[in-house]
Short mmCIF file of C-alpha atoms and ligand atoms in Angstrom, two decimals:
data_model
loop_
_atom_site.label_atom_id
_atom_site.label_comp_id
_atom_site.label_asym_id
_atom_site.label_seq_id
_atom_site.Cartn_x
_atom_site.Cartn_y
_atom_site.Cartn_z
CA MET A 1 16.00 -32.12 -47.47
CA MET A 2 18.88 -31.72 -45.12
CA HIS A 3 21.65 -29.29 -45.35
CA ALA A 4 24.95 -29.38 -43.61
CA MET A 5 24.95 -25.70 -42.30
CA GLY A 6 28.00 -25.91 -40.07
CA GLN A 7 25.85 -25.52 -36.95
CA GLY A 8 23.94 -28.41 -37.09
CA ASP A 9 21.68 -30.10 -39.79
CA LEU A 10 18.82 -27.66 -41.21
CA SER A 11 15.69 -29.75 -42.35
CA VAL A 12 12.59 -27.96 -43.78
CA LEU A 13 9.90 -27.64 -41.45
CA VAL A 14 7.46 -25.54 -43.76
CA THR A 15 8.18 -24.95 -47.40
CA ALA A 16 8.04 -21.40 -48.98
CA GLU A 17 5.14 -22.73 -50.62
CA ALA A 18 3.26 -24.07 -47.88
CA ILE A 19 3.73 -20.74 -45.87
CA ARG A 20 2.48 -18.51 -48.79
CA SER A 21 -0.39 -20.88 -49.10
CA ARG A 22 -0.89 -20.29 -45.23
CA VAL A 23 -0.38 -16.38 -45.59
CA TRP A 24 -3.03 -15.94 -47.94
CA GLU A 25 -5.33 -18.11 -45.43
CA LEU A 26 -4.43 -15.76 -42.40
CA ALA A 27 -4.99 -12.61 -45.03
CA VAL A 28 -8.38 -13.71 -46.06
CA GLU A 29 -9.67 -13.94 -42.10
CA ILE A 30 -8.18 -10.64 -41.24
CA ASP A 31 -9.79 -8.95 -44.22
CA GLY A 32 -13.37 -10.16 -42.79
CA TRP A 33 -12.73 -8.77 -39.13
CA GLY A 34 -15.20 -5.94 -38.94
CA ASN A 35 -16.53 -6.43 -42.30
CA GLY A 36 -12.56 -5.45 -43.48
CA VAL A 37 -13.68 -1.73 -44.05
CA HIS A 38 -11.42 -0.14 -41.48
CA GLU A 39 -8.14 0.78 -42.12
CA LEU A 40 -5.63 -2.04 -39.73
CA HIS A 41 -2.60 -0.53 -38.46
CA VAL A 42 -0.23 -3.44 -38.23
CA VAL A 43 2.52 -3.19 -35.82
CA GLY A 44 5.41 -5.65 -36.58
CA VAL A 45 8.14 -6.71 -33.94
CA LEU A 46 11.45 -6.62 -35.35
CA LYS A 47 13.39 -8.45 -36.31
CA GLY A 48 12.26 -11.81 -36.73
CA GLY A 49 8.20 -10.90 -38.11
CA VAL A 50 9.39 -8.23 -40.27
CA VAL A 51 9.29 -11.10 -43.42
CA PHE A 52 5.95 -12.26 -42.14
CA LEU A 53 4.75 -8.82 -41.98
CA ALA A 54 5.70 -8.19 -45.62
CA ASP A 55 4.08 -10.88 -47.06
CA LEU A 56 0.98 -10.66 -45.22
CA ILE A 57 0.48 -7.24 -45.75
CA ARG A 58 0.70 -7.85 -49.43
CA ALA A 59 -2.23 -10.45 -49.16
CA LEU A 60 -4.36 -8.08 -47.55
CA SER A 61 -7.17 -6.26 -49.22
CA ARG A 62 -8.08 -4.03 -46.44
CA PRO A 63 -6.23 -0.70 -46.08
CA VAL A 64 -3.18 -0.48 -43.59
CA THR A 65 -0.52 1.45 -42.25
CA ILE A 66 2.45 -0.15 -40.60
CA ASP A 67 4.86 0.79 -37.52
CA PHE A 68 7.52 -1.33 -35.91
CA VAL A 69 8.58 -2.02 -32.24
CA ALA A 70 11.91 -3.72 -31.32
CA MET A 71 12.13 -6.56 -28.43
CA SER A 72 14.41 -8.13 -27.45
CA SER A 73 14.70 -11.75 -25.34
CA TYR A 74 16.99 -13.97 -26.57
CA GLY A 75 20.24 -11.99 -27.75
CA GLN A 76 22.48 -14.76 -29.17
CA ASP A 77 21.35 -17.58 -27.08
CA THR A 78 18.67 -20.02 -27.83
CA LYS A 79 17.03 -19.60 -24.37
CA PRO A 80 15.07 -16.56 -23.70
CA SER A 81 15.95 -14.11 -20.32
CA SER A 82 13.44 -13.56 -17.74
CA GLU A 83 12.11 -9.79 -19.03
CA PRO A 84 11.57 -8.63 -22.51
CA ARG A 85 13.14 -5.29 -23.61
CA LEU A 86 11.90 -2.37 -25.69
CA ILE A 87 14.49 -1.49 -27.70
CA LYS A 88 12.07 0.61 -30.13
CA SER A 89 8.86 2.14 -29.36
CA LEU A 90 5.78 3.06 -31.49
CA ASP A 91 6.47 6.00 -34.20
CA GLU A 92 2.69 6.59 -34.48
CA GLY A 93 0.16 6.98 -31.83
CA ILE A 94 -2.59 4.17 -31.80
CA GLU A 95 -5.49 5.84 -29.86
CA ASP A 96 -8.77 4.74 -31.88
CA ARG A 97 -6.93 2.72 -34.49
CA ASP A 98 -7.81 -1.11 -35.03
CA VAL A 99 -4.22 -2.28 -34.26
CA LEU A 100 -3.08 -5.66 -35.23
CA VAL A 101 0.38 -6.91 -33.76
CA VAL A 102 2.21 -9.61 -36.08
CA GLU A 103 5.08 -11.71 -34.37
CA ASP A 104 6.76 -14.50 -36.27
CA ILE A 105 6.93 -17.02 -33.18
CA VAL A 106 5.33 -17.15 -29.94
CA ASP A 107 7.07 -18.94 -27.78
CA THR A 108 6.92 -18.76 -23.74
CA GLY A 109 4.89 -15.81 -24.79
CA CYS A 110 6.59 -13.29 -22.55
CA THR A 111 7.08 -10.83 -25.58
CA LEU A 112 3.34 -11.08 -26.83
CA SER A 113 1.89 -10.83 -23.64
CA TRP A 114 4.38 -7.80 -22.64
CA LEU A 115 3.48 -6.01 -25.69
CA LEU A 116 -0.36 -6.49 -25.81
CA ASN A 117 -0.32 -4.99 -22.22
CA TYR A 118 1.91 -2.37 -23.63
CA ILE A 119 -0.33 -1.47 -26.59
CA GLU A 120 -3.42 -1.55 -24.62
CA THR A 121 -2.50 0.91 -21.89
CA ARG A 122 -2.50 3.32 -25.26
CA ARG A 123 -6.24 2.88 -26.05
CA PRO A 124 -6.43 1.67 -29.24
CA ARG A 125 -10.34 0.86 -30.65
CA SER A 126 -9.37 -2.98 -31.16
CA LEU A 127 -6.22 -4.97 -30.78
CA ARG A 128 -5.69 -8.38 -32.02
CA SER A 129 -2.38 -10.35 -32.80
CA VAL A 130 -1.27 -12.81 -35.10
CA ALA A 131 1.71 -15.25 -35.11
CA LEU A 132 3.03 -17.69 -38.03
CA LEU A 133 4.32 -19.79 -35.55
CA ASP A 134 3.16 -21.00 -32.38
CA LYS A 135 5.33 -23.30 -29.58
CA PRO A 136 2.76 -24.00 -26.99
CA ALA A 137 5.03 -26.49 -25.19
CA ARG A 138 7.11 -23.78 -24.10
CA ARG A 139 4.56 -21.41 -22.70
CA GLN A 140 5.07 -19.71 -19.63
CA VAL A 141 2.39 -17.07 -19.73
CA ASP A 142 -1.33 -17.18 -20.76
CA VAL A 143 -1.37 -15.08 -23.78
CA ARG A 144 -3.93 -14.59 -26.30
CA VAL A 145 -3.28 -15.04 -29.73
CA ASP A 146 -6.15 -14.47 -32.00
CA LEU A 147 -4.74 -16.27 -35.33
CA VAL A 148 -2.05 -18.62 -35.94
CA GLY A 149 -0.23 -19.99 -39.04
CA PHE A 150 1.37 -22.83 -37.82
CA ARG A 151 1.57 -24.99 -34.48
CA ILE A 152 4.93 -26.58 -33.70
CA GLN A 153 6.61 -28.74 -31.26
CA ASP A 154 9.52 -27.48 -29.23
CA HIS A 155 12.18 -27.54 -31.90
CA PHE A 156 14.56 -24.55 -32.61
CA VAL A 157 13.08 -23.02 -36.09
CA VAL A 158 15.02 -20.56 -38.58
CA GLY A 159 14.21 -18.94 -41.50
CA TYR A 160 11.45 -16.73 -43.02
CA GLY A 161 12.90 -13.88 -40.30
CA LEU A 162 13.94 -16.20 -37.41
CA ASP A 163 17.62 -16.44 -36.82
CA PHE A 164 20.15 -18.38 -34.98
CA ALA A 165 22.70 -15.97 -33.94
CA GLU A 166 21.44 -13.35 -36.61
CA ARG A 167 21.86 -15.85 -39.74
CA TYR A 168 19.06 -17.55 -41.24
CA ARG A 169 16.99 -15.26 -41.56
CA HIS A 170 16.92 -14.99 -45.29
CA LEU A 171 15.37 -18.46 -46.12
CA PRO A 172 12.17 -18.39 -48.03
CA TYR A 173 11.09 -21.62 -45.99
CA LEU A 174 11.12 -22.41 -42.21
CA GLY A 175 13.59 -24.89 -41.21
CA VAL A 176 14.45 -26.71 -38.04
CA LEU A 177 18.11 -26.84 -36.62
CA GLU A 178 19.71 -29.39 -34.61
CA PRO A 179 22.72 -30.54 -33.89
CA SER A 180 24.33 -32.99 -36.31
CA GLY A 181 23.03 -36.26 -36.12
CA THR A 182 20.01 -36.18 -33.73
CA ARG A 183 16.96 -35.91 -36.09
CA THR A 184 15.06 -38.86 -37.24
CA GLU A 185 13.30 -38.82 -40.29
CA ASP A 186 10.02 -39.79 -38.63
CA ASP A 187 9.81 -36.73 -36.71
CA ALA A 188 6.34 -35.18 -36.89
CA PHE A 189 7.45 -31.43 -36.38
CA VAL A 190 4.28 -29.63 -37.41
CA THR A 191 0.98 -30.74 -35.13
CA THR A 192 -1.23 -28.67 -36.43
CA LEU A 193 -1.86 -26.41 -40.00
CA ASP A 194 -4.95 -24.78 -39.46
CA ALA A 195 -5.71 -22.07 -37.59
CA GLU A 196 -7.78 -21.87 -33.95
C1 PRP B 201 11.72 -13.58 -31.02
C2 PRP B 201 10.52 -13.79 -31.58
C3 PRP B 201 9.46 -13.08 -30.72
C4 PRP B 201 10.15 -13.61 -29.34
C5 PRP B 201 9.26 -14.94 -28.75
O1 PRP B 201 12.57 -12.40 -30.79
O2 PRP B 201 10.49 -12.72 -32.73
O3 PRP B 201 9.20 -11.97 -30.73
O4 PRP B 201 11.40 -14.35 -29.65
O5 PRP B 201 9.45 -15.46 -27.47
P1 PRP B 201 8.81 -15.52 -26.36
O6 PRP B 201 7.08 -15.72 -26.85
O7 PRP B 201 9.64 -16.64 -25.34
O8 PRP B 201 8.47 -13.71 -25.90
P2 PRP B 201 13.68 -12.26 -30.40
O9 PRP B 201 14.15 -11.90 -29.16
O10 PRP B 201 14.66 -13.71 -30.90
O11 PRP B 201 14.48 -11.05 -31.27
P3 PRP B 201 14.50 -11.30 -33.27
O12 PRP B 201 12.96 -10.88 -33.39
O13 PRP B 201 15.30 -10.00 -33.20
O14 PRP B 201 14.85 -12.20 -33.86
#
């Protein structure tokens, strides 16, 4: 399916149905961690991770609390600047809590790496991370991601929370934004659909 959106061609990378199904699989994995009895303190990264977090927590069976941080690295560009910035800190203390960081995408890894270090200094009981998307081709720092929804190639992805210049976040599917006319039909966008 192709859509002309004015800033290039938007083609579907992962359908809403495939996302829903994968989110449920991730939730089953997360429910199983530590026998699933402890409350999980879920930390979302604004803004991109908000749609994924909203669906993920509703798929979980274990009790959760939520908090958000806001980080910024891209601004309105498609390339990250060097250092992530913390725009909004945690509202609640996390000492002795089981923390799950929820990200929409791990690209260079700078944002998640910085955030995990930041949270670690606040002494949670446990700390894990889940990312809906992993783009290993762009990695600049070695960062641990405990659970991944989809591993993708180096394409600019929008939808399901992810933006280009603040647009497209509302799309229920994940799409790839390419300059008009550059996409070939046999492009294999998703290389791995399974978690590690
Ligand atoms: C995106 C995304 C991740 C980060 C990943 O955030 O939501 O937080 O970049 O990139 P990295 O691995 O190269 O650090 P962005 O700064 O675009 O803000 P947004 O979530 O508000 O769109």
